[in-house]
Every structure is written in structure tokens, then in C-alpha cells.
Amino acid sequence: MSFSITTPIYYVNGEPHHGHAYTTIAADVLARYHRQRGEDVFFLTGTDEHGTKIAQAAEARGLTPQQHVDQMAPRYRELARAVGASNDFFIRTTDPEHEAFVQGFVEKLKAAGDIEKRTYGGLYCTACEGFWYERDLAPDGTCPDHGIAPTWVEEENYYFLLSRYQDRLSEFFRAHQGWVKPRSRYNEALSFIEQGLDDISISRSSVTWGVPVPWDEEQVIYVWVDALINYLSALTYARPGEDLTARFWPASLHVMAKDILKFHAVIWPAMLMSAGYEIPEGELIHGYLLVGGEKMSKTRGNVLDPFAVIDEVGAEPLRFYLMREVTLGQDGDVSMEGLRIRYNNDLANELGNLLSRSVSMIDKYREGTIPAAPAGEVLQDVAAEGEAMVRASSARYDADEVTAALESIWEYVRRLNRLVEEEAPWKLAKDEAQAGRLDAVLHGLAAGLRLVALAVYPVVPATAIEILRRLGQAHGDADLLLEKAVWGGLTSATVGVAPPLFPRLEAGA
Ligand code: MSP
């Protein structure tokens, strides 16, 4: 079974911020989870490097667009690495292979009779790289996403006859009720379609920074058409000498925020229908990270720098915080203070302490070797609840509900902490008659923590591996498979005592 997942390709007009980190992390969590299920996964991310917005950013820096994108794209590649993304490829729309593929793709639209030359005038927002209908603008006439006034743009362009696809798109939506998630976004896209679709301009004559229209070198292909096609083009050259299209298309899931829903849920499927490709199986639309109630964005200038946060606290706490705090699909405020609170409470106190207590008790009372659970002393409830936790968190990852998966896992982390309090191993250790009970408890803590590590792996992979390592458990790719997440899977081993997994963060740190 294959699973292919994508993030949007990010504009390189400015530095990456938490908003980009959020989508990349969410997609990475799902990619890692599907690998744990033993699926053949392809995870794609990258950069969108053409168009007016990029050309303007380059000009403002006194650089050519090419110089600018060559400096900026590596920052996005670094972001993926810094947040621990396990992407299988990083696409740049200035890759010659992509550019050639885009030209071939628009030739297909033309061959299908879906391209026409026309004069168009419309209100264009450079920050969106998109036209707005007047009815959709804010009351003061500005772009509702960026708060800036769009400009009137009029030129002779090539048009994609999107209006022809209105009925096929409605039918597709009705036949695939869950294909855009959550439901509110599905409804939004469908109602946009049913309000009536206008044909869209897919080339620009006033812009030079882009992929030339193959039959008219005076025009470049509209940056959004160029960008959307990355999801397909990448499969043709990600592995030299190999075409992955049959293996990974249709994509399983495009992940993005709600700002670019219309492009992905309306224009992209119509383009695919026209060019004769299958439609992706799903799109997951998440909300916005907010700062003090406002959308975090480069255009608004209120961004948090993920590199600085990662330097300060590490990637794993950032991944955990964003996934725990901002439920996929909803908007959520983020702040350093919020991160610190989650870190100290969930990671340092609840998970980190549980691990250090368990390991140090095994060290102290059993000379560092996890005891076998004596027959008749197996902790039935703790075992059953551990396996139930794995099932519950898996069901939630399957439904793309990462926050809910973490809630199930932490319920169990708290359960294990209660086990320590209730059983008080330090008392059991004083009574030789209780040796079997102490073995059962210590074994139970190690076995329970191993299940926690496997369940939490998609969100905090390095932490999960470190937990397994400290418990002396195998932690290669094959050991991380979900099928290994059964209670009996613990190998008796020597634990390693080590400094706290998550030293507490002090306020203002
Ligand atoms: N280049 C286009 C996408 C083309 S995809 C074929 C683009 N780029 S972008 O740099 O503006 O990135 C937009 C995406 O970045 C959002 O859809 C979302 O995935 C992420 N985010 C940017 N700001 C965000 C927040 N404040 N909150 C959550 N996600 C954010 O659009």
C-alpha cells in the first residue's frame, strides 16, 4: 500500500516562519505514522519560486530573481531539516525538470481544447498571487487575507476554461464527500463551485519571472498553475532514472492551510481532469497559527522564527507544542510562554519524569535489568489500557487527528504515573515478600513506556527513539512498526540512566 503526502510549496519571498513549520510538521507526523503502518510513503515539500511576489522581493534586495531564490530556497530546506521532517524529496519550481514538465502539462490543457486567448481585467493581490472578486473583499476593499488593497490588472492572457468543469467538479464533490477535510472546508469549496466558476487567466504578459508558455514565448505561465503542478512533476524526477508516478499518484493527501483552499480544491482538480490525471484522494485543510489573535504572516510582519525557537528548546518540543496546542482544522494562538508551559507540564513533568523514575528504579532495585513479569503478577489493566491506547491513538492518526492522538497517549502517561504512586515501588523494595510485585511493576513501567514511545513516535521521533534506547529496547525502523506495539514485545534488557529527557525551562529562558 502506498501513501503520498505533500505540503504546499512555500514562497521564497521572505524567511520561513512558524506557519510553514506547522504544515511541514503536520505532514511529517502523518508521513511517519504511515511508515509505521508499513506503507510505502512518499513525502514531498519544497519551494515556489516564480511570480511577481518573488520578483519584487528580489528587486527590493537588489538581486536578480535567480540570485534571490538561490539564497532563499536553502532556508526552506533547512527549515524542513531543522523541524525533523522526513521528506523524501524537496522540489524547487526553478528545477529545469519541473519547468519542462509544466510546459508539457499546459500543452495537455491546450490539446484538450481548454485554453483560449482573451483580455482580462481583475483585482489582483500580489501577496496572494491571485485575483479577487469584488464581492469577496473586506468592506474597506482590501484583501481579507493580507489586509492590503489589490490592484487592477488588465492584459491579454491565455485562459483556462474553468467554467467548463463546473458540473464535473460538483459531481466529483458529491461522489467524494470526505475528500476535502474538515467538512466545513468541503462545504466552502463546493459552494464556491456552485456559485459559478469564471475562466481563469493562466499566463502573464507583464511578468517575466516564470516558465514560458511553450507556444508563446512572450508570456509566462501563471505562478499558481506552475506551482500546483509540482505535486506531479516531482514524481517524475525525484529518483533519477525512475518515474514514481504510477507508484504515488494520485496523491493520498495534500496538506495546507485554508488560505489556499480554492486553488487546491477547485482549480487543481479541474486542471487534472483536463490533462487526464486522477484527482488526489484527499486534502487536509488546517487553520492558522495566530499571534495575539492575528494570522501569522510574512506580509503582516508578525512572524515567530522557528530557527530561534529550535535553537532555544529543540525541534521536538516545538513539534509537540504545535501539534498539541493547535488542533488541525482550527486556528490557534501560539507563543513562547505557551510553549514553555506545555513543555514543563507535559514533556518535563509527565513524560520525562516518568521515564527517569522508571529507569532509575530499575537501576536501583534490579541492578539496571528490566525484570520479567512473574506469572500471575502481570498488570492486566495496565497492559490492556496500554494496548487500547495504541489502538485509540492509531485511529486518531488515521483520521488525521494528531492532537486527539496525543491526548490518548497522555492519558496513558498519566496512568503510568499513577501506577508509580499507587504501587510505591520504594515501599515494595523494602519487603522481600513483595519482590514479585515489584518485578511486575517495574516490568509494567518499561513495557508501558515502550508503547508510549511507539505511539508518540510520529510527533516526537527522536524522543521516542531515546526512550527506547534508555530502556535498552531495539529501535531500528522495523522495531518502530505499529505491529510491534503489543504488550509482550518487551525484550529484557539493561536500562541506561541518563540526564533528564526534558530539563525544565525557566520563564524568560
Ligand atoms: N506558494 C503557495 C503555495 C503553492 S502550493 C502548490 C503559497 N505559499 S506560502 O508560502 O504563502 O505558504 C502558504 C502555506 O503556508 C499555508 O497554506 C500553510 O500551509 C502555511 N502557512 C503560512 N502561514 C500560516 C499560518 N499563519 N498558520 C498556518 N499555516 C500557515 O501559498
Short mmCIF file of N, CA and C in Angstrom, two decimals, residues 40-206:
data_model
loop_
_atom_site.label_atom_id
_atom_site.label_comp_id
_atom_site.label_asym_id
_atom_site.label_seq_id
_atom_site.Cartn_x
_atom_site.Cartn_y
_atom_site.Cartn_z
N ASP A 40 4.22 2.20 1.92
CA ASP A 40 5.25 2.76 1.04
C ASP A 40 4.94 4.25 0.94
N VAL A 41 5.77 5.08 1.62
CA VAL A 41 5.42 6.50 1.78
C VAL A 41 6.29 7.40 0.91
N PHE A 42 5.66 8.41 0.33
CA PHE A 42 6.41 9.47 -0.35
C PHE A 42 5.93 10.80 0.21
N PHE A 43 6.86 11.55 0.79
CA PHE A 43 6.52 12.82 1.44
C PHE A 43 7.27 13.94 0.71
N LEU A 44 6.48 14.85 0.16
CA LEU A 44 7.03 15.90 -0.70
C LEU A 44 6.82 17.29 -0.10
N THR A 45 7.88 18.09 -0.13
CA THR A 45 7.75 19.51 0.23
C THR A 45 8.70 20.28 -0.68
N GLY A 46 8.69 21.60 -0.60
CA GLY A 46 9.58 22.36 -1.47
C GLY A 46 9.25 23.84 -1.51
N THR A 47 9.73 24.49 -2.57
CA THR A 47 9.58 25.94 -2.66
C THR A 47 9.00 26.38 -4.00
N ASP A 48 8.22 27.46 -3.91
CA ASP A 48 7.52 28.07 -5.05
C ASP A 48 8.30 29.33 -5.37
N GLU A 49 8.95 29.37 -6.51
CA GLU A 49 9.99 30.38 -6.71
C GLU A 49 9.73 31.38 -7.84
N HIS A 50 8.58 31.25 -8.52
CA HIS A 50 8.32 32.18 -9.61
C HIS A 50 7.28 33.24 -9.20
N GLY A 51 6.99 34.13 -10.14
CA GLY A 51 5.89 35.08 -9.96
C GLY A 51 6.32 36.46 -9.49
N THR A 52 5.34 37.35 -9.50
CA THR A 52 5.55 38.76 -9.19
C THR A 52 6.09 38.98 -7.78
N LYS A 53 5.50 38.24 -6.84
CA LYS A 53 5.88 38.44 -5.44
C LYS A 53 7.37 38.17 -5.22
N ILE A 54 7.86 37.12 -5.87
CA ILE A 54 9.28 36.77 -5.72
C ILE A 54 10.14 37.80 -6.46
N ALA A 55 9.70 38.17 -7.68
CA ALA A 55 10.48 39.14 -8.46
C ALA A 55 10.58 40.46 -7.70
N GLN A 56 9.48 40.85 -7.04
CA GLN A 56 9.52 42.10 -6.26
C GLN A 56 10.44 41.98 -5.06
N ALA A 57 10.39 40.83 -4.39
CA ALA A 57 11.25 40.63 -3.22
C ALA A 57 12.72 40.69 -3.64
N ALA A 58 13.03 40.11 -4.81
CA ALA A 58 14.41 40.12 -5.30
C ALA A 58 14.84 41.56 -5.59
N GLU A 59 13.95 42.29 -6.25
CA GLU A 59 14.27 43.67 -6.63
C GLU A 59 14.53 44.52 -5.39
N ALA A 60 13.70 44.31 -4.38
CA ALA A 60 13.87 45.07 -3.14
C ALA A 60 15.24 44.81 -2.51
N ARG A 61 15.79 43.63 -2.77
CA ARG A 61 17.11 43.30 -2.20
C ARG A 61 18.24 43.60 -3.19
N GLY A 62 17.89 44.17 -4.35
CA GLY A 62 18.91 44.49 -5.35
C GLY A 62 19.52 43.25 -5.98
N LEU A 63 18.75 42.16 -6.02
CA LEU A 63 19.25 40.92 -6.61
C LEU A 63 18.42 40.54 -7.83
N THR A 64 18.97 39.69 -8.67
CA THR A 64 18.13 39.12 -9.72
C THR A 64 17.23 38.08 -9.06
N PRO A 65 16.10 37.77 -9.70
CA PRO A 65 15.23 36.75 -9.09
C PRO A 65 15.98 35.44 -8.86
N GLN A 66 16.81 35.05 -9.81
CA GLN A 66 17.54 33.79 -9.66
C GLN A 66 18.49 33.82 -8.45
N GLN A 67 19.20 34.95 -8.31
CA GLN A 67 20.10 35.07 -7.14
C GLN A 67 19.29 34.98 -5.85
N HIS A 68 18.15 35.70 -5.86
CA HIS A 68 17.32 35.72 -4.66
C HIS A 68 16.84 34.32 -4.31
N VAL A 69 16.26 33.60 -5.28
CA VAL A 69 15.71 32.28 -4.94
C VAL A 69 16.83 31.29 -4.56
N ASP A 70 17.99 31.47 -5.17
CA ASP A 70 19.09 30.57 -4.81
C ASP A 70 19.57 30.80 -3.38
N GLN A 71 19.37 32.02 -2.88
CA GLN A 71 19.71 32.27 -1.48
C GLN A 71 18.62 31.82 -0.53
N MET A 72 17.37 31.97 -0.97
CA MET A 72 16.26 31.71 -0.05
C MET A 72 15.83 30.25 0.02
N ALA A 73 15.87 29.56 -1.11
CA ALA A 73 15.37 28.17 -1.10
C ALA A 73 16.08 27.32 -0.05
N PRO A 74 17.42 27.48 0.10
CA PRO A 74 18.09 26.66 1.13
C PRO A 74 17.56 26.91 2.54
N ARG A 75 17.02 28.10 2.79
CA ARG A 75 16.46 28.37 4.12
C ARG A 75 15.25 27.46 4.38
N TYR A 76 14.49 27.21 3.35
CA TYR A 76 13.30 26.36 3.50
C TYR A 76 13.71 24.89 3.60
N ARG A 77 14.75 24.56 2.88
CA ARG A 77 15.29 23.21 3.00
C ARG A 77 15.81 22.99 4.43
N GLU A 78 16.50 24.02 4.95
CA GLU A 78 17.00 23.94 6.33
C GLU A 78 15.86 23.85 7.33
N LEU A 79 14.77 24.56 7.03
CA LEU A 79 13.63 24.50 7.96
C LEU A 79 13.12 23.07 8.04
N ALA A 80 12.97 22.43 6.88
CA ALA A 80 12.49 21.05 6.87
C ALA A 80 13.41 20.18 7.71
N ARG A 81 14.70 20.37 7.52
CA ARG A 81 15.66 19.56 8.28
C ARG A 81 15.57 19.90 9.77
N ALA A 82 15.50 21.21 10.05
CA ALA A 82 15.51 21.65 11.46
C ALA A 82 14.30 21.13 12.24
N VAL A 83 13.14 21.04 11.59
CA VAL A 83 11.96 20.54 12.32
C VAL A 83 11.90 19.01 12.31
N GLY A 84 12.90 18.39 11.70
CA GLY A 84 12.94 16.93 11.72
C GLY A 84 12.05 16.30 10.66
N ALA A 85 11.77 17.04 9.58
CA ALA A 85 10.90 16.48 8.54
C ALA A 85 11.61 15.35 7.80
N SER A 86 10.86 14.30 7.50
CA SER A 86 11.42 13.13 6.84
C SER A 86 11.03 13.13 5.36
N ASN A 87 11.01 14.33 4.76
CA ASN A 87 10.57 14.40 3.36
C ASN A 87 11.49 13.58 2.46
N ASP A 88 10.86 12.96 1.45
CA ASP A 88 11.61 12.11 0.52
C ASP A 88 12.19 12.91 -0.63
N PHE A 89 11.71 14.13 -0.80
CA PHE A 89 12.23 14.98 -1.87
C PHE A 89 11.91 16.42 -1.51
N PHE A 90 12.72 17.33 -2.04
CA PHE A 90 12.48 18.76 -1.86
C PHE A 90 12.47 19.36 -3.26
N ILE A 91 11.30 19.81 -3.69
CA ILE A 91 11.19 20.33 -5.06
C ILE A 91 11.36 21.84 -5.08
N ARG A 92 11.99 22.34 -6.11
CA ARG A 92 12.06 23.79 -6.35
C ARG A 92 11.44 24.01 -7.72
N THR A 93 10.57 25.01 -7.83
CA THR A 93 9.91 25.19 -9.13
C THR A 93 10.87 25.74 -10.18
N THR A 94 12.08 26.14 -9.76
CA THR A 94 13.07 26.54 -10.77
C THR A 94 13.90 25.34 -11.24
N ASP A 95 13.63 24.14 -10.73
CA ASP A 95 14.32 22.95 -11.26
C ASP A 95 13.96 22.82 -12.75
N PRO A 96 14.94 22.63 -13.61
CA PRO A 96 14.62 22.53 -15.05
C PRO A 96 13.65 21.38 -15.36
N GLU A 97 13.74 20.30 -14.60
CA GLU A 97 12.82 19.17 -14.84
C GLU A 97 11.38 19.58 -14.57
N HIS A 98 11.20 20.37 -13.51
CA HIS A 98 9.85 20.84 -13.18
C HIS A 98 9.35 21.76 -14.30
N GLU A 99 10.20 22.70 -14.70
CA GLU A 99 9.79 23.67 -15.72
C GLU A 99 9.36 22.97 -17.00
N ALA A 100 10.13 21.96 -17.41
CA ALA A 100 9.79 21.24 -18.64
C ALA A 100 8.46 20.49 -18.47
N PHE A 101 8.26 19.94 -17.29
CA PHE A 101 7.03 19.19 -17.04
C PHE A 101 5.82 20.13 -17.08
N VAL A 102 5.99 21.34 -16.52
CA VAL A 102 4.90 22.33 -16.51
C VAL A 102 4.51 22.67 -17.95
N GLN A 103 5.51 22.86 -18.79
CA GLN A 103 5.20 23.18 -20.19
C GLN A 103 4.42 22.04 -20.85
N GLY A 104 4.85 20.82 -20.58
CA GLY A 104 4.14 19.66 -21.14
C GLY A 104 2.71 19.59 -20.62
N PHE A 105 2.55 19.95 -19.36
CA PHE A 105 1.22 19.87 -18.75
C PHE A 105 0.27 20.88 -19.39
N VAL A 106 0.74 22.12 -19.56
CA VAL A 106 -0.18 23.11 -20.17
C VAL A 106 -0.45 22.79 -21.64
N GLU A 107 0.49 22.11 -22.27
CA GLU A 107 0.22 21.64 -23.64
C GLU A 107 -0.98 20.66 -23.63
N LYS A 108 -1.06 19.88 -22.56
CA LYS A 108 -2.18 18.94 -22.46
C LYS A 108 -3.51 19.68 -22.30
N LEU A 109 -3.49 20.77 -21.51
CA LEU A 109 -4.71 21.56 -21.34
C LEU A 109 -5.13 22.13 -22.69
N LYS A 110 -4.12 22.56 -23.45
CA LYS A 110 -4.40 23.16 -24.76
C LYS A 110 -4.95 22.09 -25.70
N ALA A 111 -4.33 20.91 -25.68
CA ALA A 111 -4.77 19.83 -26.57
C ALA A 111 -6.20 19.41 -26.24
N ALA A 112 -6.58 19.60 -24.96
CA ALA A 112 -7.95 19.24 -24.57
C ALA A 112 -8.95 20.32 -25.00
N GLY A 113 -8.44 21.39 -25.60
CA GLY A 113 -9.32 22.48 -26.05
C GLY A 113 -9.76 23.39 -24.91
N ASP A 114 -8.99 23.39 -23.81
CA ASP A 114 -9.40 24.16 -22.63
C ASP A 114 -8.63 25.47 -22.46
N ILE A 115 -7.89 25.88 -23.50
CA ILE A 115 -7.11 27.13 -23.40
C ILE A 115 -7.59 28.09 -24.50
N GLU A 116 -7.77 29.35 -24.11
CA GLU A 116 -8.17 30.38 -25.08
C GLU A 116 -7.45 31.68 -24.75
N LYS A 117 -7.20 32.52 -25.78
CA LYS A 117 -6.56 33.81 -25.53
C LYS A 117 -7.66 34.88 -25.37
N ARG A 118 -7.55 35.68 -24.32
CA ARG A 118 -8.56 36.71 -24.06
C ARG A 118 -7.94 37.89 -23.33
N THR A 119 -8.69 38.98 -23.31
CA THR A 119 -8.23 40.10 -22.48
C THR A 119 -8.95 40.00 -21.15
N TYR A 120 -8.21 40.18 -20.09
CA TYR A 120 -8.81 40.06 -18.77
C TYR A 120 -8.46 41.23 -17.92
N GLY A 121 -9.41 41.68 -17.12
CA GLY A 121 -9.12 42.68 -16.11
C GLY A 121 -9.65 42.17 -14.78
N GLY A 122 -8.88 42.37 -13.73
CA GLY A 122 -9.36 41.94 -12.43
C GLY A 122 -8.55 42.55 -11.31
N LEU A 123 -9.05 42.37 -10.09
CA LEU A 123 -8.37 42.91 -8.92
C LEU A 123 -7.39 41.86 -8.42
N TYR A 124 -6.11 42.21 -8.47
CA TYR A 124 -5.06 41.24 -8.19
C TYR A 124 -4.35 41.58 -6.88
N CYS A 125 -4.25 40.59 -6.01
CA CYS A 125 -3.47 40.77 -4.76
C CYS A 125 -2.14 40.07 -4.96
N THR A 126 -1.07 40.83 -4.94
CA THR A 126 0.26 40.24 -5.16
C THR A 126 0.64 39.29 -4.03
N ALA A 127 0.21 39.62 -2.80
CA ALA A 127 0.55 38.73 -1.68
C ALA A 127 -0.08 37.35 -1.86
N CYS A 128 -1.31 37.31 -2.41
CA CYS A 128 -1.97 36.01 -2.69
C CYS A 128 -1.50 35.44 -4.01
N GLU A 129 -0.96 36.26 -4.87
CA GLU A 129 -0.75 35.92 -6.28
C GLU A 129 -2.08 35.41 -6.85
N GLY A 130 -3.13 36.18 -6.61
CA GLY A 130 -4.44 35.73 -7.10
C GLY A 130 -5.41 36.88 -7.28
N PHE A 131 -6.40 36.63 -8.15
CA PHE A 131 -7.45 37.62 -8.36
C PHE A 131 -8.54 37.46 -7.31
N TRP A 132 -9.18 38.56 -6.96
CA TRP A 132 -10.33 38.55 -6.05
C TRP A 132 -11.56 39.05 -6.78
N TYR A 133 -12.70 38.48 -6.46
CA TYR A 133 -13.96 39.10 -6.88
C TYR A 133 -14.23 40.21 -5.89
N GLU A 134 -14.84 41.29 -6.41
CA GLU A 134 -15.10 42.42 -5.52
C GLU A 134 -15.95 41.99 -4.32
N ARG A 135 -16.91 41.07 -4.59
CA ARG A 135 -17.83 40.63 -3.51
C ARG A 135 -17.09 39.94 -2.36
N ASP A 136 -15.91 39.44 -2.61
CA ASP A 136 -15.20 38.70 -1.56
C ASP A 136 -14.20 39.55 -0.79
N LEU A 137 -14.02 40.80 -1.19
CA LEU A 137 -13.06 41.66 -0.48
C LEU A 137 -13.62 42.10 0.87
N ALA A 138 -12.73 42.58 1.75
CA ALA A 138 -13.18 43.15 3.03
C ALA A 138 -14.00 44.41 2.74
N PRO A 139 -14.80 44.85 3.71
CA PRO A 139 -15.66 46.04 3.49
C PRO A 139 -14.86 47.26 3.03
N ASP A 140 -13.61 47.37 3.47
CA ASP A 140 -12.82 48.54 3.03
C ASP A 140 -12.09 48.29 1.71
N GLY A 141 -12.46 47.22 1.02
CA GLY A 141 -11.90 46.98 -0.31
C GLY A 141 -10.52 46.33 -0.30
N THR A 142 -10.06 45.86 0.87
CA THR A 142 -8.74 45.22 0.91
C THR A 142 -8.88 43.70 0.86
N CYS A 143 -7.75 43.06 0.58
CA CYS A 143 -7.71 41.59 0.56
C CYS A 143 -7.95 41.08 1.98
N PRO A 144 -8.94 40.21 2.17
CA PRO A 144 -9.25 39.76 3.53
C PRO A 144 -8.12 38.93 4.15
N ASP A 145 -7.25 38.35 3.33
CA ASP A 145 -6.16 37.55 3.90
C ASP A 145 -4.95 38.40 4.28
N HIS A 146 -4.71 39.46 3.52
CA HIS A 146 -3.47 40.21 3.74
C HIS A 146 -3.69 41.66 4.17
N GLY A 147 -4.94 42.13 4.11
CA GLY A 147 -5.22 43.49 4.56
C GLY A 147 -4.61 44.57 3.68
N ILE A 148 -4.27 44.20 2.42
CA ILE A 148 -3.74 45.24 1.54
C ILE A 148 -4.66 45.37 0.32
N ALA A 149 -4.65 46.56 -0.30
CA ALA A 149 -5.57 46.79 -1.42
C ALA A 149 -5.06 46.10 -2.68
N PRO A 150 -5.92 45.30 -3.33
CA PRO A 150 -5.50 44.69 -4.60
C PRO A 150 -5.41 45.75 -5.70
N THR A 151 -4.64 45.46 -6.75
CA THR A 151 -4.55 46.42 -7.84
C THR A 151 -5.25 45.88 -9.08
N TRP A 152 -5.75 46.80 -9.91
CA TRP A 152 -6.42 46.41 -11.15
C TRP A 152 -5.37 45.98 -12.17
N VAL A 153 -5.50 44.77 -12.66
CA VAL A 153 -4.54 44.25 -13.64
C VAL A 153 -5.31 43.88 -14.89
N GLU A 154 -4.84 44.37 -16.03
CA GLU A 154 -5.55 44.06 -17.26
C GLU A 154 -4.55 43.73 -18.36
N GLU A 155 -4.70 42.59 -18.96
CA GLU A 155 -3.81 42.24 -20.06
C GLU A 155 -4.37 41.09 -20.88
N GLU A 156 -3.75 40.87 -22.04
CA GLU A 156 -4.16 39.76 -22.89
C GLU A 156 -3.42 38.51 -22.44
N ASN A 157 -4.18 37.52 -22.06
CA ASN A 157 -3.58 36.31 -21.49
C ASN A 157 -4.23 35.06 -22.06
N TYR A 158 -3.60 33.95 -21.75
CA TYR A 158 -4.24 32.67 -22.04
C TYR A 158 -5.11 32.28 -20.87
N TYR A 159 -6.24 31.77 -21.21
CA TYR A 159 -7.26 31.41 -20.24
C TYR A 159 -7.44 29.93 -20.15
N PHE A 160 -7.65 29.43 -18.95
CA PHE A 160 -8.06 28.04 -18.77
C PHE A 160 -9.58 28.08 -18.56
N LEU A 161 -10.29 27.27 -19.34
CA LEU A 161 -11.75 27.38 -19.33
C LEU A 161 -12.34 26.60 -18.14
N LEU A 162 -12.10 27.15 -16.97
CA LEU A 162 -12.52 26.51 -15.72
C LEU A 162 -14.04 26.33 -15.68
N SER A 163 -14.77 27.28 -16.28
CA SER A 163 -16.24 27.22 -16.21
C SER A 163 -16.77 25.91 -16.79
N ARG A 164 -16.03 25.35 -17.76
CA ARG A 164 -16.47 24.09 -18.34
C ARG A 164 -16.49 22.94 -17.34
N TYR A 165 -15.74 23.11 -16.26
CA TYR A 165 -15.59 22.00 -15.31
C TYR A 165 -16.54 22.09 -14.12
N GLN A 166 -17.38 23.11 -14.15
CA GLN A 166 -18.26 23.31 -13.00
C GLN A 166 -19.07 22.04 -12.68
N ASP A 167 -19.72 21.47 -13.69
CA ASP A 167 -20.58 20.31 -13.42
C ASP A 167 -19.76 19.09 -12.99
N ARG A 168 -18.64 18.89 -13.69
CA ARG A 168 -17.81 17.72 -13.32
C ARG A 168 -17.24 17.87 -11.92
N LEU A 169 -16.91 19.12 -11.56
CA LEU A 169 -16.41 19.33 -10.20
C LEU A 169 -17.50 19.08 -9.16
N SER A 170 -18.69 19.60 -9.41
CA SER A 170 -19.79 19.36 -8.45
C SER A 170 -20.05 17.87 -8.31
N GLU A 171 -20.08 17.19 -9.45
CA GLU A 171 -20.31 15.74 -9.40
C GLU A 171 -19.21 15.04 -8.60
N PHE A 172 -17.98 15.45 -8.88
CA PHE A 172 -16.86 14.83 -8.16
C PHE A 172 -17.00 15.05 -6.66
N PHE A 173 -17.33 16.27 -6.28
CA PHE A 173 -17.51 16.58 -4.85
C PHE A 173 -18.61 15.72 -4.26
N ARG A 174 -19.71 15.59 -4.98
CA ARG A 174 -20.85 14.85 -4.42
C ARG A 174 -20.51 13.35 -4.30
N ALA A 175 -19.70 12.87 -5.21
CA ALA A 175 -19.34 11.45 -5.16
C ALA A 175 -18.22 11.17 -4.15
N HIS A 176 -17.51 12.23 -3.71
CA HIS A 176 -16.38 12.03 -2.79
C HIS A 176 -16.54 12.98 -1.61
N GLN A 177 -17.51 12.65 -0.77
CA GLN A 177 -17.92 13.56 0.31
C GLN A 177 -16.79 13.93 1.26
N GLY A 178 -15.87 12.99 1.50
CA GLY A 178 -14.85 13.29 2.51
C GLY A 178 -13.55 13.78 1.91
N TRP A 179 -13.54 14.13 0.64
CA TRP A 179 -12.21 14.32 0.02
C TRP A 179 -11.52 15.59 0.46
N VAL A 180 -12.30 16.60 0.85
CA VAL A 180 -11.69 17.77 1.49
C VAL A 180 -12.11 17.73 2.96
N LYS A 181 -11.12 17.76 3.84
CA LYS A 181 -11.40 17.70 5.28
C LYS A 181 -10.87 18.97 5.92
N PRO A 182 -11.49 19.53 6.95
CA PRO A 182 -12.75 19.11 7.54
C PRO A 182 -13.95 19.47 6.67
N ARG A 183 -15.11 19.00 7.12
CA ARG A 183 -16.35 19.17 6.37
C ARG A 183 -16.64 20.64 6.04
N SER A 184 -16.33 21.54 6.96
CA SER A 184 -16.63 22.96 6.71
C SER A 184 -15.87 23.45 5.48
N ARG A 185 -14.68 22.95 5.25
CA ARG A 185 -13.89 23.38 4.09
C ARG A 185 -14.41 22.72 2.81
N TYR A 186 -14.87 21.51 2.95
CA TYR A 186 -15.52 20.84 1.81
C TYR A 186 -16.72 21.67 1.37
N ASN A 187 -17.52 22.06 2.35
CA ASN A 187 -18.72 22.86 2.03
C ASN A 187 -18.34 24.19 1.39
N GLU A 188 -17.29 24.80 1.92
CA GLU A 188 -16.86 26.09 1.40
C GLU A 188 -16.44 25.95 -0.08
N ALA A 189 -15.67 24.92 -0.38
CA ALA A 189 -15.21 24.73 -1.76
C ALA A 189 -16.39 24.42 -2.67
N LEU A 190 -17.28 23.54 -2.21
CA LEU A 190 -18.43 23.18 -3.04
C LEU A 190 -19.31 24.40 -3.30
N SER A 191 -19.50 25.22 -2.29
CA SER A 191 -20.38 26.36 -2.53
C SER A 191 -19.70 27.36 -3.44
N PHE A 192 -18.39 27.45 -3.37
CA PHE A 192 -17.66 28.30 -4.32
C PHE A 192 -17.90 27.81 -5.75
N ILE A 193 -17.84 26.51 -5.93
CA ILE A 193 -18.06 25.93 -7.26
C ILE A 193 -19.49 26.22 -7.71
N GLU A 194 -20.42 26.03 -6.81
CA GLU A 194 -21.82 26.14 -7.20
C GLU A 194 -22.29 27.58 -7.36
N GLN A 195 -21.50 28.54 -6.88
CA GLN A 195 -21.83 29.95 -7.16
C GLN A 195 -21.53 30.30 -8.60
N GLY A 196 -20.82 29.43 -9.30
CA GLY A 196 -20.48 29.71 -10.69
C GLY A 196 -19.00 29.98 -10.81
N LEU A 197 -18.35 29.31 -11.75
CA LEU A 197 -16.91 29.46 -11.91
C LEU A 197 -16.59 30.30 -13.14
N ASP A 198 -15.69 31.24 -12.98
CA ASP A 198 -15.20 32.01 -14.13
C ASP A 198 -13.97 31.31 -14.68
N ASP A 199 -13.73 31.53 -15.95
CA ASP A 199 -12.48 31.03 -16.54
C ASP A 199 -11.34 31.81 -15.90
N ILE A 200 -10.17 31.18 -15.86
CA ILE A 200 -9.06 31.88 -15.19
C ILE A 200 -7.87 32.08 -16.13
N SER A 201 -7.25 33.22 -15.92
CA SER A 201 -6.06 33.53 -16.70
C SER A 201 -4.93 32.63 -16.21
N ILE A 202 -4.24 31.97 -17.12
CA ILE A 202 -3.15 31.09 -16.68
C ILE A 202 -1.80 31.53 -17.25
N SER A 203 -1.76 32.76 -17.74
CA SER A 203 -0.44 33.26 -18.16
C SER A 203 -0.38 34.75 -17.88
N ARG A 204 0.80 35.30 -17.91
CA ARG A 204 1.01 36.73 -17.68
C ARG A 204 1.95 37.25 -18.77
N SER A 205 1.58 38.42 -19.36
CA SER A 205 2.50 39.00 -20.33
C SER A 205 3.35 40.08 -19.67
N SER A 206 2.89 40.58 -18.52
CA SER A 206 3.63 41.66 -17.86
C SER A 206 4.71 41.12 -16.93
#
